[in-house]
JSON list of C-alpha atoms in Angstrom, two decimals:
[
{"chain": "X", "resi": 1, "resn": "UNK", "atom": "CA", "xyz": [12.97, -3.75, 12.65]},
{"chain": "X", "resi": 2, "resn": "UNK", "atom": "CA", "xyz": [12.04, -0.29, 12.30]},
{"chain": "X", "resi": 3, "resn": "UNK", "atom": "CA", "xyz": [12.04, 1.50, 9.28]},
{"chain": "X", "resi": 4, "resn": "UNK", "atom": "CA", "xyz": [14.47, 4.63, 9.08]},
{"chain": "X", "resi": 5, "resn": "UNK", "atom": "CA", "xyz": [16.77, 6.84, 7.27]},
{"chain": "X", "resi": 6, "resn": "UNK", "atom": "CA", "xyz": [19.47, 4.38, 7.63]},
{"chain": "X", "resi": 7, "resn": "UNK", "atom": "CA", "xyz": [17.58, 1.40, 6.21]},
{"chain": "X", "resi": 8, "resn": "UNK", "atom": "CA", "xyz": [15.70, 3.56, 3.30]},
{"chain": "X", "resi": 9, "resn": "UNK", "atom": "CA", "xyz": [19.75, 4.75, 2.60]},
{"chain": "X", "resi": 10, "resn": "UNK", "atom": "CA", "xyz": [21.14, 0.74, 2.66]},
{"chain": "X", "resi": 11, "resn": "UNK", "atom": "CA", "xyz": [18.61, -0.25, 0.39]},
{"chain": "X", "resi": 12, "resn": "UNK", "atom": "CA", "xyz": [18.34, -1.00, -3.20]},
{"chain": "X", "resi": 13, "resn": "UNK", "atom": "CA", "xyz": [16.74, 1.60, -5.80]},
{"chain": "X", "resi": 14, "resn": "UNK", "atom": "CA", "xyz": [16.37, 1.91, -9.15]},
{"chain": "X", "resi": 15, "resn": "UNK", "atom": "CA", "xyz": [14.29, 2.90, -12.47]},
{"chain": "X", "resi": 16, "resn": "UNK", "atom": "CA", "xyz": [11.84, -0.15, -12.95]},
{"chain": "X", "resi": 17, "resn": "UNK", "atom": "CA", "xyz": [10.22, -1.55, -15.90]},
{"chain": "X", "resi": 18, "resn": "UNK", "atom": "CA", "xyz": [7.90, 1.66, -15.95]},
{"chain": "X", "resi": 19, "resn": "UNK", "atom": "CA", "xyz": [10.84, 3.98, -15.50]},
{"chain": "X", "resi": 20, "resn": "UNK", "atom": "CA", "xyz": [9.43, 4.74, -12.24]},
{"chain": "X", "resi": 21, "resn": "UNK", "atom": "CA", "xyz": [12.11, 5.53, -9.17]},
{"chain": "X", "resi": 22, "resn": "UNK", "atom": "CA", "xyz": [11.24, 2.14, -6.91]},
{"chain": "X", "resi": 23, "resn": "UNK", "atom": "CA", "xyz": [12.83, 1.84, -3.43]},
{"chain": "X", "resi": 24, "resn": "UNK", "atom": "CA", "xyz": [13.12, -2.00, -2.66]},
{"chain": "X", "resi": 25, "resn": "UNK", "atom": "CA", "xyz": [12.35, -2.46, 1.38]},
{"chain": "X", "resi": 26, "resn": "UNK", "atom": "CA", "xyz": [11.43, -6.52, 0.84]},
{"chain": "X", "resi": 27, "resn": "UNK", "atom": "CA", "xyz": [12.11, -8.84, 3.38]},
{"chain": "X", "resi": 28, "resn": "UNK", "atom": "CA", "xyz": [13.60, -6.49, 6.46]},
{"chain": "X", "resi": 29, "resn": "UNK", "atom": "CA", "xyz": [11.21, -7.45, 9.08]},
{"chain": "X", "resi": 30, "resn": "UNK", "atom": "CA", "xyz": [9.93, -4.17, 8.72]},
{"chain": "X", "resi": 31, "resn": "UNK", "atom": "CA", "xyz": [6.85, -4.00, 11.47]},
{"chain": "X", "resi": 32, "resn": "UNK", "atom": "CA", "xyz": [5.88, -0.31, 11.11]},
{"chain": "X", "resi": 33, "resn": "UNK", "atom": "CA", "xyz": [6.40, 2.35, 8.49]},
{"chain": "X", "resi": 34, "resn": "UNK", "atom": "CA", "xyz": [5.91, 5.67, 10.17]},
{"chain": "X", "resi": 35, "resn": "UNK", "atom": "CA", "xyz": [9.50, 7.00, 8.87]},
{"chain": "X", "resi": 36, "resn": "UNK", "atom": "CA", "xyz": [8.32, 7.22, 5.46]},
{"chain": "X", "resi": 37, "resn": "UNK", "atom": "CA", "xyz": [9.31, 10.88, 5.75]},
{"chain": "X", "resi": 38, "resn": "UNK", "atom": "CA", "xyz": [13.06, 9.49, 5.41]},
{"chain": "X", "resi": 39, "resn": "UNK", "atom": "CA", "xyz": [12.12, 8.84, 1.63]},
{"chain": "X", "resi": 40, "resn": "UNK", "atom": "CA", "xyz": [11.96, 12.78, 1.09]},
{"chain": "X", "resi": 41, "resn": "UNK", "atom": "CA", "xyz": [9.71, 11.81, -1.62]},
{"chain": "X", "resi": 42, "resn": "UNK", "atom": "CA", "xyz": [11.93, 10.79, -3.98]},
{"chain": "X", "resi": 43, "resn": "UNK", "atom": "CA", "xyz": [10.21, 7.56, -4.91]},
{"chain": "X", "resi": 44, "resn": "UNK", "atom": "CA", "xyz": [7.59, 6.79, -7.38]},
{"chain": "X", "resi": 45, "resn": "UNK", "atom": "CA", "xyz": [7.28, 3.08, -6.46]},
{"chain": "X", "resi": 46, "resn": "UNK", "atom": "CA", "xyz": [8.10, 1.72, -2.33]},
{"chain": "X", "resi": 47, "resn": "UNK", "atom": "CA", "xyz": [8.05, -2.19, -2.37]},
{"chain": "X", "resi": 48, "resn": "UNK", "atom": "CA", "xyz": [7.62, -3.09, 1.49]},
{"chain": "X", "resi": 49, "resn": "UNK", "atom": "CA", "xyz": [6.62, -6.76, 0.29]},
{"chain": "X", "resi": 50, "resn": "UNK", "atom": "CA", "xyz": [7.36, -9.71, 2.84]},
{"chain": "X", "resi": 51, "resn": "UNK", "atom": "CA", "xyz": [7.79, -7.85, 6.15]},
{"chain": "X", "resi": 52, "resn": "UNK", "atom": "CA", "xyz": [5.80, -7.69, 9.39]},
{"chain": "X", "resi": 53, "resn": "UNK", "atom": "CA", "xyz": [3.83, -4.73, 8.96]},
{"chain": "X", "resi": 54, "resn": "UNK", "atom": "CA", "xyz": [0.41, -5.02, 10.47]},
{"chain": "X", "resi": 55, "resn": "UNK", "atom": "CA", "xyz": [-0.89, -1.33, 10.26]},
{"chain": "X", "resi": 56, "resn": "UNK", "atom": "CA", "xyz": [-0.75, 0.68, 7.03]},
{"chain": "X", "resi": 57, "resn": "UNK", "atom": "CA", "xyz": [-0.56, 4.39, 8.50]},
{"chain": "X", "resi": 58, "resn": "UNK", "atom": "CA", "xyz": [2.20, 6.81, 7.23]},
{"chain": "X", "resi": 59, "resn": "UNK", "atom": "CA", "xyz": [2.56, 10.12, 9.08]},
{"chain": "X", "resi": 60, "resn": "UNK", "atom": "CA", "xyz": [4.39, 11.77, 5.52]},
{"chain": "X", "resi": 61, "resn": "UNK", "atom": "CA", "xyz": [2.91, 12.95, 2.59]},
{"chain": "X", "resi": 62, "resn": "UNK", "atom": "CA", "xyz": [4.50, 11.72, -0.08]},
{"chain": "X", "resi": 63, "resn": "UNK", "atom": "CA", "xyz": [2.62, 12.96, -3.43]},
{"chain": "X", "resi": 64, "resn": "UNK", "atom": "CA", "xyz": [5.09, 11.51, -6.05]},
{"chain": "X", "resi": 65, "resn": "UNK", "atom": "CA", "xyz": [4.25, 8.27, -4.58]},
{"chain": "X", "resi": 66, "resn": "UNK", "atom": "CA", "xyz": [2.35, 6.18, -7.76]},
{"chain": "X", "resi": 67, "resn": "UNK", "atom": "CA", "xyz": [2.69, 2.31, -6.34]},
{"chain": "X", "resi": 68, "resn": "UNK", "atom": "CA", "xyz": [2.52, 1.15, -2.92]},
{"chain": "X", "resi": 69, "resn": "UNK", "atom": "CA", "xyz": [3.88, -3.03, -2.67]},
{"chain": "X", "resi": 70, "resn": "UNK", "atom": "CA", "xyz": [2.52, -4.75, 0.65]},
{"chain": "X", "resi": 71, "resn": "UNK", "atom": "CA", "xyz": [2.27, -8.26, 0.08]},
{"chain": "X", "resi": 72, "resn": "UNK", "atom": "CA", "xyz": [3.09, -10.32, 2.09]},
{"chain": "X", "resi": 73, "resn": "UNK", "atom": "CA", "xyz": [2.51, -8.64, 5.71]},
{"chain": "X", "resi": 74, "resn": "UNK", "atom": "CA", "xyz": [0.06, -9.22, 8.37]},
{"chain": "X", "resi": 75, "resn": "UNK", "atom": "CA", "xyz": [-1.95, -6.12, 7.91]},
{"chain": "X", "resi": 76, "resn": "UNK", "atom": "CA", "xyz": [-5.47, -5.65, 9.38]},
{"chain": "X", "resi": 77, "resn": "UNK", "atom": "CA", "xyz": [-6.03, -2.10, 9.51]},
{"chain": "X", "resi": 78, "resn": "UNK", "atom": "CA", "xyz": [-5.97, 1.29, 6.91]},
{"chain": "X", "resi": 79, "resn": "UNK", "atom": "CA", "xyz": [-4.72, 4.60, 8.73]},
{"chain": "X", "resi": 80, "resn": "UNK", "atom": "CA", "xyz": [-7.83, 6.85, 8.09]},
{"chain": "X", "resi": 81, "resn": "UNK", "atom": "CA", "xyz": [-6.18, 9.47, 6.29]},
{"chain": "X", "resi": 82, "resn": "UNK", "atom": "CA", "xyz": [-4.46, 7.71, 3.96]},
{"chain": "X", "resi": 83, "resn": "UNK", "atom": "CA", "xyz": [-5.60, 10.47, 0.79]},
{"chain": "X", "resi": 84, "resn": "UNK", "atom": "CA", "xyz": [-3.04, 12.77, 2.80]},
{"chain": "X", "resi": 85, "resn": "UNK", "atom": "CA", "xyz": [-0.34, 11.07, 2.93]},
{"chain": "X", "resi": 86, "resn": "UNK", "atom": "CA", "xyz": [-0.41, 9.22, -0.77]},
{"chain": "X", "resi": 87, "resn": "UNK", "atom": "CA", "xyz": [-2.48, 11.64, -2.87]},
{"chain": "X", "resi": 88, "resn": "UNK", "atom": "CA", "xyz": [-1.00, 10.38, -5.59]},
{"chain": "X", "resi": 89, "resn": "UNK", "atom": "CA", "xyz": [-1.46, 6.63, -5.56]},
{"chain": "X", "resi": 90, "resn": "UNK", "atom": "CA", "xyz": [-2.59, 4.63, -8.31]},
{"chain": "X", "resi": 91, "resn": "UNK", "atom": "CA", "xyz": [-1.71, 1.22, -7.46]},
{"chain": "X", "resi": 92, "resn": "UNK", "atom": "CA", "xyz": [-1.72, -0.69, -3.60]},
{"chain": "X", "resi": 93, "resn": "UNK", "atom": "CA", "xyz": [-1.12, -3.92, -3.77]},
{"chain": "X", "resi": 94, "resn": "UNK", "atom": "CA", "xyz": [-2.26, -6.01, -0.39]},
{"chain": "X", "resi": 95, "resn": "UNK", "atom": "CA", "xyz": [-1.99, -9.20, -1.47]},
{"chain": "X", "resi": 96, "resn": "UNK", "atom": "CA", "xyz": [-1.80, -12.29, 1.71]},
{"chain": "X", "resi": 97, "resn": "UNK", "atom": "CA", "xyz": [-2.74, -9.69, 4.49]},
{"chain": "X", "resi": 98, "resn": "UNK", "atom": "CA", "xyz": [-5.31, -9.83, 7.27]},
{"chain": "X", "resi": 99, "resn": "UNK", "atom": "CA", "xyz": [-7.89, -7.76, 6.26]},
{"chain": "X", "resi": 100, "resn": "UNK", "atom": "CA", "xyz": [-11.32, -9.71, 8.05]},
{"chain": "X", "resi": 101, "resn": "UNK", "atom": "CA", "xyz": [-14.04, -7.19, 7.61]},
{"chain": "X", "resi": 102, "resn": "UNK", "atom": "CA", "xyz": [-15.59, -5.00, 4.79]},
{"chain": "X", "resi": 103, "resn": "UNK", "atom": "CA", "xyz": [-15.51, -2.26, 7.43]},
{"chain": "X", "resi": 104, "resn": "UNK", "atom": "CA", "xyz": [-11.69, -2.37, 7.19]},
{"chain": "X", "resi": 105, "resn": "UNK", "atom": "CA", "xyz": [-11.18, -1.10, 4.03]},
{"chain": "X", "resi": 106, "resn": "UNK", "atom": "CA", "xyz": [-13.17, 2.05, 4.14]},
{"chain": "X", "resi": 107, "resn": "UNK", "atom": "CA", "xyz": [-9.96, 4.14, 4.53]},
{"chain": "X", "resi": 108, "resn": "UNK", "atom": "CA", "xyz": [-9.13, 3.45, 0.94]},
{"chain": "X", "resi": 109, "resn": "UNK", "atom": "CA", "xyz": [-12.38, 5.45, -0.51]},
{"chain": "X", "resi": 110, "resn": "UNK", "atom": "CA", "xyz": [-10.50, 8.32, 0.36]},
{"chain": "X", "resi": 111, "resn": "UNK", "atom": "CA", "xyz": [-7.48, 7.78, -2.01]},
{"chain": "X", "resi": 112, "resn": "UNK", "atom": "CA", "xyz": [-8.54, 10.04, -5.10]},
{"chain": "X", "resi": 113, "resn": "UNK", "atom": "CA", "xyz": [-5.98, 8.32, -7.76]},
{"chain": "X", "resi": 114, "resn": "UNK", "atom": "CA", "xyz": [-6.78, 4.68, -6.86]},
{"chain": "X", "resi": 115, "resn": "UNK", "atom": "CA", "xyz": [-7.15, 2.37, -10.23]},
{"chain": "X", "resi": 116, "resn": "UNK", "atom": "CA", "xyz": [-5.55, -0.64, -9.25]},
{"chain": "X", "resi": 117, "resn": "UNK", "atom": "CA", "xyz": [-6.04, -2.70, -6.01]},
{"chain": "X", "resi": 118, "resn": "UNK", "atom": "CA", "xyz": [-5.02, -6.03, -5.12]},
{"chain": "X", "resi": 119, "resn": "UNK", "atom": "CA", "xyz": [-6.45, -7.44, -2.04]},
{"chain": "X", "resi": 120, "resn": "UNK", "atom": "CA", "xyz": [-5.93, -11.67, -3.02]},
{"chain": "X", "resi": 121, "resn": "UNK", "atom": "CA", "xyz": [-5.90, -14.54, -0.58]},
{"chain": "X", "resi": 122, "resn": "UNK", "atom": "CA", "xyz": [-7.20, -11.85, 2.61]},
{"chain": "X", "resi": 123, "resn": "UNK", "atom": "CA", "xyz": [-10.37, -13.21, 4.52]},
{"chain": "X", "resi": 124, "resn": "UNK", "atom": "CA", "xyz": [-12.46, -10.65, 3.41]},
{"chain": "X", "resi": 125, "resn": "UNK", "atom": "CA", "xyz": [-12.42, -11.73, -0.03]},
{"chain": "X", "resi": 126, "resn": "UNK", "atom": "CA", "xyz": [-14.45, -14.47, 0.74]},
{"chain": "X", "resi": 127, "resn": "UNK", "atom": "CA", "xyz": [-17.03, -12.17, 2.33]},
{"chain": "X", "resi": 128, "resn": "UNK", "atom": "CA", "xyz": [-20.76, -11.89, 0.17]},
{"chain": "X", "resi": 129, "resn": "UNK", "atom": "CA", "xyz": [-20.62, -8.88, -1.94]},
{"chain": "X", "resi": 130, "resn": "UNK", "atom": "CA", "xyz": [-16.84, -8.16, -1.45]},
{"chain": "X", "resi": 131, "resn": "UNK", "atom": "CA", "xyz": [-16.15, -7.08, -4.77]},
{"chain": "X", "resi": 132, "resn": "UNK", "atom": "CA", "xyz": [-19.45, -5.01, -4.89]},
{"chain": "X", "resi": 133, "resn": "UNK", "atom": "CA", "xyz": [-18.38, -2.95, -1.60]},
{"chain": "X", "resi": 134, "resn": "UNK", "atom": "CA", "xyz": [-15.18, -2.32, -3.01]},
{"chain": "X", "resi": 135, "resn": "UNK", "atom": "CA", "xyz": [-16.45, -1.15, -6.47]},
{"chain": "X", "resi": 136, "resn": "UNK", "atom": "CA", "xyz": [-19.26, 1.00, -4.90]},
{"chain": "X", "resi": 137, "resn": "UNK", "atom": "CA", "xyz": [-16.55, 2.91, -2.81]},
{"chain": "X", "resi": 138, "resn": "UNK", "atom": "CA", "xyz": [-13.49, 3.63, -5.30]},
{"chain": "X", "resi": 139, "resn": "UNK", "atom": "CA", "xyz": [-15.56, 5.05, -8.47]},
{"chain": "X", "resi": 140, "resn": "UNK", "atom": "CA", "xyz": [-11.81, 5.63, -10.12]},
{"chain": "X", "resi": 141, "resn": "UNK", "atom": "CA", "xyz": [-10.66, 1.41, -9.67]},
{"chain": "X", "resi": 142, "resn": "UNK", "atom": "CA", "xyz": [-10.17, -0.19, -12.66]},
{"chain": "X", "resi": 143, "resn": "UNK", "atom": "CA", "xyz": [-8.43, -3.18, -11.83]},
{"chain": "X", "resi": 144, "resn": "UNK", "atom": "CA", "xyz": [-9.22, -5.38, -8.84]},
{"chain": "X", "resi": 145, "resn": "UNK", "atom": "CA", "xyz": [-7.43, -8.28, -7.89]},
{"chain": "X", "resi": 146, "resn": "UNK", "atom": "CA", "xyz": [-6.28, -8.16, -10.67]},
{"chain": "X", "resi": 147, "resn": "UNK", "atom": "CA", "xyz": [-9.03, -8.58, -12.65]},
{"chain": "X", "resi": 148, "resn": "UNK", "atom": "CA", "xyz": [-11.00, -6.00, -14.57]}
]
């Protein structure tokens, strides 16, 4: 399924726990995002847990956006200008993606608000010096899988 204006219109949102304006896209066998424009930026929060997503790339910017959810998928690679399109984010959660190589992940040094990344039960955690790489690269991160 592709994601669109119809879908991001049929779906639930709501203020969360942090008061933040969440858009729920779970479970839609969603395998690309590319019509995040369709959001208008009206969300603080987009959960896009449990779909089929294998590429993270967004061709929006969406500068409200504070929480990215993507557990759950089958991604394996970053777009490389993510900081463009999610200036704003302070929390991506990757949790049970594909993510092999250290190399992967080098997209995400560029997202200037990042304090909280999840990357759990993805091949490269098992990689020597994992956490070190990530550290090294995202001076701002404060919590990492989550762990501080």
């Amino acid at each position: 399924m592709r994601l669109n204006a119809d879908l991001i219109a049929r779906s639930p949102a709501y203020l969360n726990a942090l008061k933040d304006r969440e858009l729920d896209l779970r479970g839609n066998k969603i395998s690309a995002i590319e019509n995040l424009a369709a959001c208008q930026n009206q969300f603080d929060s987009i959960d896009l847990s449990d779909n089929e997503i294998r590429k993270l790339e967004c061709m929006a910017v969406l500068p409200r956006l504070k929480m990215l959810l993507l557990a759950h998928n089958r991604i394996s690679r970053l777009a490389e200008r993510l900081s463009e399109a999610f200036p704003g984010l302070e929390t991506l959660v990757l949790t049970d993606n594909s993510f092999a190589q250290l190399s992967e992940l080098s997209p995400l040094a560029g997202l200037p608000s990042l304090t909280s990344l999840s990357l759990v039960d993805n091949p490269v955690t098992k990689q020597q010096g994992y956490r070190h790489y990530v550290i090294a690269r995202l001076p701002k991160l404060r919590v990492l899988d989550f762990k501080r």
